[in-house]
Amino acid sequence: MVGGIWVTIADDRGGAAGALSVDGRTGHRPIAEQEGVMPRFLIERDIPGASGLTETQLAEIAEKSIAAMESLGVPYRWITSYVAGDKVYCVHEADDEDAIREHARRGGFPATVVSVVANEFGPHTARLRV
């Protein structure tokens, strides 16, 4: 699917929207306070013409990303990626920003903006009022 493609490498949050996650993230505790959870990063990549990439091209990018990830030798998870306009937004988990940037370097991808995710929420959060 061009223009709204996503690539999922790791099962994120146990499947269905609004479900409690398999790794304990429920949307009501800041991620930074959750023990044993690698920091999650949102990576913005400027890629002119990204929305026009074919499924074959996206598969090639995915293969490069997996190879880069495996070559790091450190804990690292690629959760998912989204294509929108001239950007690709990726969600990855790693111990630190250096690992994120090294993955980008090894894969030959830009990492225009790397932000640590402070918290996450969704429709299920409204039901978690404390």
JSON list of C-alpha atoms in Angstrom, two decimals:
[
{"chain": "A", "resi": 1, "resn": "MET", "atom": "CA", "xyz": [0.00, 0.00, 0.00]},
{"chain": "A", "resi": 2, "resn": "VAL", "atom": "CA", "xyz": [1.67, 3.29, -1.08]},
{"chain": "A", "resi": 3, "resn": "GLY", "atom": "CA", "xyz": [1.18, 6.49, 0.93]},
{"chain": "A", "resi": 4, "resn": "GLY", "atom": "CA", "xyz": [0.07, 4.85, 4.13]},
{"chain": "A", "resi": 5, "resn": "ILE", "atom": "CA", "xyz": [2.30, 1.81, 4.39]},
{"chain": "A", "resi": 6, "resn": "TRP", "atom": "CA", "xyz": [3.48, 0.49, 7.70]},
{"chain": "A", "resi": 7, "resn": "VAL", "atom": "CA", "xyz": [5.98, -2.26, 8.36]},
{"chain": "A", "resi": 8, "resn": "THR", "atom": "CA", "xyz": [5.78, -4.19, 11.59]},
{"chain": "A", "resi": 9, "resn": "ILE", "atom": "CA", "xyz": [8.74, -6.25, 12.70]},
{"chain": "A", "resi": 10, "resn": "ALA", "atom": "CA", "xyz": [7.85, -6.80, 16.36]},
{"chain": "A", "resi": 11, "resn": "ASP", "atom": "CA", "xyz": [4.40, -7.45, 17.80]},
{"chain": "A", "resi": 12, "resn": "ASP", "atom": "CA", "xyz": [3.59, -4.17, 19.47]},
{"chain": "A", "resi": 13, "resn": "ARG", "atom": "CA", "xyz": [1.31, -4.05, 22.46]},
{"chain": "A", "resi": 14, "resn": "GLY", "atom": "CA", "xyz": [-0.18, -7.50, 22.08]},
{"chain": "A", "resi": 15, "resn": "GLY", "atom": "CA", "xyz": [-2.32, -6.90, 19.01]},
{"chain": "A", "resi": 16, "resn": "ALA", "atom": "CA", "xyz": [-5.72, -5.27, 19.19]},
{"chain": "A", "resi": 17, "resn": "ALA", "atom": "CA", "xyz": [-6.03, -1.54, 19.72]},
{"chain": "A", "resi": 18, "resn": "GLY", "atom": "CA", "xyz": [-6.81, -0.68, 23.29]},
{"chain": "A", "resi": 19, "resn": "ALA", "atom": "CA", "xyz": [-5.57, -4.00, 24.64]},
{"chain": "A", "resi": 20, "resn": "LEU", "atom": "CA", "xyz": [-3.11, -4.08, 27.49]},
{"chain": "A", "resi": 21, "resn": "SER", "atom": "CA", "xyz": [0.36, -4.64, 26.20]},
{"chain": "A", "resi": 22, "resn": "VAL", "atom": "CA", "xyz": [2.34, -7.82, 26.63]},
{"chain": "A", "resi": 23, "resn": "ASP", "atom": "CA", "xyz": [5.28, -5.82, 27.98]},
{"chain": "A", "resi": 24, "resn": "GLY", "atom": "CA", "xyz": [3.27, -4.15, 30.73]},
{"chain": "A", "resi": 25, "resn": "ARG", "atom": "CA", "xyz": [2.68, -0.75, 29.14]},
{"chain": "A", "resi": 26, "resn": "THR", "atom": "CA", "xyz": [-0.88, 0.25, 29.86]},
{"chain": "A", "resi": 27, "resn": "GLY", "atom": "CA", "xyz": [-0.91, 3.92, 28.99]},
{"chain": "A", "resi": 28, "resn": "HIS", "atom": "CA", "xyz": [-1.30, 5.16, 32.57]},
{"chain": "A", "resi": 29, "resn": "ARG", "atom": "CA", "xyz": [2.32, 5.14, 33.77]},
{"chain": "A", "resi": 30, "resn": "PRO", "atom": "CA", "xyz": [5.06, 7.21, 32.18]},
{"chain": "A", "resi": 31, "resn": "ILE", "atom": "CA", "xyz": [7.31, 4.92, 30.18]},
{"chain": "A", "resi": 32, "resn": "ALA", "atom": "CA", "xyz": [10.39, 6.20, 32.01]},
{"chain": "A", "resi": 33, "resn": "GLU", "atom": "CA", "xyz": [8.96, 4.82, 35.28]},
{"chain": "A", "resi": 34, "resn": "GLN", "atom": "CA", "xyz": [8.50, 1.28, 33.98]},
{"chain": "A", "resi": 35, "resn": "GLU", "atom": "CA", "xyz": [11.29, -1.04, 35.07]},
{"chain": "A", "resi": 36, "resn": "GLY", "atom": "CA", "xyz": [12.86, -3.38, 32.56]},
{"chain": "A", "resi": 37, "resn": "VAL", "atom": "CA", "xyz": [11.50, -1.51, 29.55]},
{"chain": "A", "resi": 38, "resn": "MET", "atom": "CA", "xyz": [13.91, -0.13, 26.96]},
{"chain": "A", "resi": 39, "resn": "PRO", "atom": "CA", "xyz": [13.32, 3.50, 26.07]},
{"chain": "A", "resi": 40, "resn": "ARG", "atom": "CA", "xyz": [11.11, 3.98, 23.03]},
{"chain": "A", "resi": 41, "resn": "PHE", "atom": "CA", "xyz": [12.12, 6.46, 20.35]},
{"chain": "A", "resi": 42, "resn": "LEU", "atom": "CA", "xyz": [10.22, 8.23, 17.59]},
{"chain": "A", "resi": 43, "resn": "ILE", "atom": "CA", "xyz": [12.50, 8.78, 14.60]},
{"chain": "A", "resi": 44, "resn": "GLU", "atom": "CA", "xyz": [11.61, 11.26, 11.88]},
{"chain": "A", "resi": 45, "resn": "ARG", "atom": "CA", "xyz": [13.37, 10.60, 8.58]},
{"chain": "A", "resi": 46, "resn": "ASP", "atom": "CA", "xyz": [13.27, 13.12, 5.73]},
{"chain": "A", "resi": 47, "resn": "ILE", "atom": "CA", "xyz": [13.04, 11.06, 2.54]},
{"chain": "A", "resi": 48, "resn": "PRO", "atom": "CA", "xyz": [11.90, 13.04, -0.52]},
{"chain": "A", "resi": 49, "resn": "GLY", "atom": "CA", "xyz": [9.28, 11.06, -2.42]},
{"chain": "A", "resi": 50, "resn": "ALA", "atom": "CA", "xyz": [8.74, 8.59, 0.43]},
{"chain": "A", "resi": 51, "resn": "SER", "atom": "CA", "xyz": [5.00, 8.31, -0.28]},
{"chain": "A", "resi": 52, "resn": "GLY", "atom": "CA", "xyz": [5.81, 7.09, -3.77]},
{"chain": "A", "resi": 53, "resn": "LEU", "atom": "CA", "xyz": [7.98, 4.19, -2.63]},
{"chain": "A", "resi": 54, "resn": "THR", "atom": "CA", "xyz": [6.76, 0.83, -3.92]},
{"chain": "A", "resi": 55, "resn": "GLU", "atom": "CA", "xyz": [6.18, -2.22, -1.75]},
{"chain": "A", "resi": 56, "resn": "THR", "atom": "CA", "xyz": [9.35, -3.70, -3.26]},
{"chain": "A", "resi": 57, "resn": "GLN", "atom": "CA", "xyz": [11.36, -0.62, -2.32]},
{"chain": "A", "resi": 58, "resn": "LEU", "atom": "CA", "xyz": [9.92, -0.65, 1.19]},
{"chain": "A", "resi": 59, "resn": "ALA", "atom": "CA", "xyz": [10.81, -4.34, 1.51]},
{"chain": "A", "resi": 60, "resn": "GLU", "atom": "CA", "xyz": [14.40, -3.52, 0.50]},
{"chain": "A", "resi": 61, "resn": "ILE", "atom": "CA", "xyz": [14.52, -0.76, 3.13]},
{"chain": "A", "resi": 62, "resn": "ALA", "atom": "CA", "xyz": [13.14, -3.20, 5.71]},
{"chain": "A", "resi": 63, "resn": "GLU", "atom": "CA", "xyz": [15.84, -5.74, 4.84]},
{"chain": "A", "resi": 64, "resn": "LYS", "atom": "CA", "xyz": [18.55, -3.06, 5.27]},
{"chain": "A", "resi": 65, "resn": "SER", "atom": "CA", "xyz": [17.04, -2.02, 8.59]},
{"chain": "A", "resi": 66, "resn": "ILE", "atom": "CA", "xyz": [16.96, -5.59, 9.89]},
{"chain": "A", "resi": 67, "resn": "ALA", "atom": "CA", "xyz": [20.57, -6.18, 8.81]},
{"chain": "A", "resi": 68, "resn": "ALA", "atom": "CA", "xyz": [21.66, -2.95, 10.53]},
{"chain": "A", "resi": 69, "resn": "MET", "atom": "CA", "xyz": [19.70, -3.89, 13.64]},
{"chain": "A", "resi": 70, "resn": "GLU", "atom": "CA", "xyz": [21.25, -7.37, 13.81]},
{"chain": "A", "resi": 71, "resn": "SER", "atom": "CA", "xyz": [24.77, -5.97, 13.32]},
{"chain": "A", "resi": 72, "resn": "LEU", "atom": "CA", "xyz": [24.53, -3.68, 16.35]},
{"chain": "A", "resi": 73, "resn": "GLY", "atom": "CA", "xyz": [25.09, -6.42, 18.90]},
{"chain": "A", "resi": 74, "resn": "VAL", "atom": "CA", "xyz": [22.93, -4.63, 21.48]},
{"chain": "A", "resi": 75, "resn": "PRO", "atom": "CA", "xyz": [19.27, -4.94, 22.49]},
{"chain": "A", "resi": 76, "resn": "TYR", "atom": "CA", "xyz": [17.20, -3.22, 19.81]},
{"chain": "A", "resi": 77, "resn": "ARG", "atom": "CA", "xyz": [13.59, -3.51, 18.56]},
{"chain": "A", "resi": 78, "resn": "TRP", "atom": "CA", "xyz": [12.00, -2.04, 15.47]},
{"chain": "A", "resi": 79, "resn": "ILE", "atom": "CA", "xyz": [8.35, -1.66, 16.38]},
{"chain": "A", "resi": 80, "resn": "THR", "atom": "CA", "xyz": [6.83, -0.11, 13.26]},
{"chain": "A", "resi": 81, "resn": "SER", "atom": "CA", "xyz": [7.24, 2.57, 10.60]},
{"chain": "A", "resi": 82, "resn": "TYR", "atom": "CA", "xyz": [4.81, 4.91, 8.86]},
{"chain": "A", "resi": 83, "resn": "VAL", "atom": "CA", "xyz": [5.18, 6.73, 5.54]},
{"chain": "A", "resi": 84, "resn": "ALA", "atom": "CA", "xyz": [3.56, 10.16, 5.24]},
{"chain": "A", "resi": 85, "resn": "GLY", "atom": "CA", "xyz": [4.44, 12.66, 2.55]},
{"chain": "A", "resi": 86, "resn": "ASP", "atom": "CA", "xyz": [8.20, 13.08, 2.31]},
{"chain": "A", "resi": 87, "resn": "LYS", "atom": "CA", "xyz": [8.84, 11.54, 5.71]},
{"chain": "A", "resi": 88, "resn": "VAL", "atom": "CA", "xyz": [9.12, 8.14, 7.31]},
{"chain": "A", "resi": 89, "resn": "TYR", "atom": "CA", "xyz": [8.32, 7.93, 11.01]},
{"chain": "A", "resi": 90, "resn": "CYS", "atom": "CA", "xyz": [9.80, 4.96, 12.84]},
{"chain": "A", "resi": 91, "resn": "VAL", "atom": "CA", "xyz": [9.20, 3.66, 16.34]},
{"chain": "A", "resi": 92, "resn": "HIS", "atom": "CA", "xyz": [12.17, 1.78, 17.78]},
{"chain": "A", "resi": 93, "resn": "GLU", "atom": "CA", "xyz": [13.30, 0.66, 21.22]},
{"chain": "A", "resi": 94, "resn": "ALA", "atom": "CA", "xyz": [16.95, 0.79, 22.28]},
{"chain": "A", "resi": 95, "resn": "ASP", "atom": "CA", "xyz": [19.00, 1.52, 25.36]},
{"chain": "A", "resi": 96, "resn": "ASP", "atom": "CA", "xyz": [19.95, 4.99, 24.13]},
{"chain": "A", "resi": 97, "resn": "GLU", "atom": "CA", "xyz": [19.88, 7.50, 21.28]},
{"chain": "A", "resi": 98, "resn": "ASP", "atom": "CA", "xyz": [23.40, 6.50, 20.22]},
{"chain": "A", "resi": 99, "resn": "ALA", "atom": "CA", "xyz": [22.12, 3.03, 19.27]},
{"chain": "A", "resi": 100, "resn": "ILE", "atom": "CA", "xyz": [19.29, 4.62, 17.26]},
{"chain": "A", "resi": 101, "resn": "ARG", "atom": "CA", "xyz": [21.70, 6.86, 15.37]},
{"chain": "A", "resi": 102, "resn": "GLU", "atom": "CA", "xyz": [24.18, 4.02, 14.78]},
{"chain": "A", "resi": 103, "resn": "HIS", "atom": "CA", "xyz": [21.36, 1.90, 13.34]},
{"chain": "A", "resi": 104, "resn": "ALA", "atom": "CA", "xyz": [20.52, 4.77, 10.97]},
{"chain": "A", "resi": 105, "resn": "ARG", "atom": "CA", "xyz": [24.17, 5.16, 9.96]},
{"chain": "A", "resi": 106, "resn": "ARG", "atom": "CA", "xyz": [24.64, 1.44, 9.28]},
{"chain": "A", "resi": 107, "resn": "GLY", "atom": "CA", "xyz": [21.40, 1.25, 7.33]},
{"chain": "A", "resi": 108, "resn": "GLY", "atom": "CA", "xyz": [22.12, 4.39, 5.33]},
{"chain": "A", "resi": 109, "resn": "PHE", "atom": "CA", "xyz": [18.96, 6.10, 6.58]},
{"chain": "A", "resi": 110, "resn": "PRO", "atom": "CA", "xyz": [18.60, 9.71, 7.69]},
{"chain": "A", "resi": 111, "resn": "ALA", "atom": "CA", "xyz": [17.62, 10.24, 11.32]},
{"chain": "A", "resi": 112, "resn": "THR", "atom": "CA", "xyz": [16.52, 13.87, 11.05]},
{"chain": "A", "resi": 113, "resn": "VAL", "atom": "CA", "xyz": [14.90, 14.04, 14.49]},
{"chain": "A", "resi": 114, "resn": "VAL", "atom": "CA", "xyz": [15.21, 11.43, 17.26]},
{"chain": "A", "resi": 115, "resn": "SER", "atom": "CA", "xyz": [12.90, 11.90, 20.25]},
{"chain": "A", "resi": 116, "resn": "VAL", "atom": "CA", "xyz": [12.50, 9.70, 23.29]},
{"chain": "A", "resi": 117, "resn": "VAL", "atom": "CA", "xyz": [8.84, 8.85, 23.89]},
{"chain": "A", "resi": 118, "resn": "ALA", "atom": "CA", "xyz": [7.90, 10.20, 27.32]},
{"chain": "A", "resi": 119, "resn": "ASN", "atom": "CA", "xyz": [4.47, 8.58, 27.43]},
{"chain": "A", "resi": 120, "resn": "GLU", "atom": "CA", "xyz": [1.84, 7.10, 25.18]},
{"chain": "A", "resi": 121, "resn": "PHE", "atom": "CA", "xyz": [-1.93, 7.10, 25.26]},
{"chain": "A", "resi": 122, "resn": "GLY", "atom": "CA", "xyz": [-4.93, 6.24, 23.16]},
{"chain": "A", "resi": 123, "resn": "PRO", "atom": "CA", "xyz": [-8.67, 5.66, 23.46]},
{"chain": "A", "resi": 124, "resn": "HIS", "atom": "CA", "xyz": [-8.07, 3.07, 26.18]},
{"chain": "A", "resi": 125, "resn": "THR", "atom": "CA", "xyz": [-6.46, 5.78, 28.33]},
{"chain": "A", "resi": 126, "resn": "ALA", "atom": "CA", "xyz": [-9.85, 7.43, 28.91]},
{"chain": "A", "resi": 127, "resn": "ARG", "atom": "CA", "xyz": [-10.97, 4.29, 30.74]},
{"chain": "A", "resi": 128, "resn": "LEU", "atom": "CA", "xyz": [-7.94, 4.37, 33.07]},
{"chain": "A", "resi": 129, "resn": "ARG", "atom": "CA", "xyz": [-8.88, 7.43, 35.11]},
{"chain": "A", "resi": 130, "resn": "VAL", "atom": "CA", "xyz": [-7.19, 7.23, 38.48]}
]
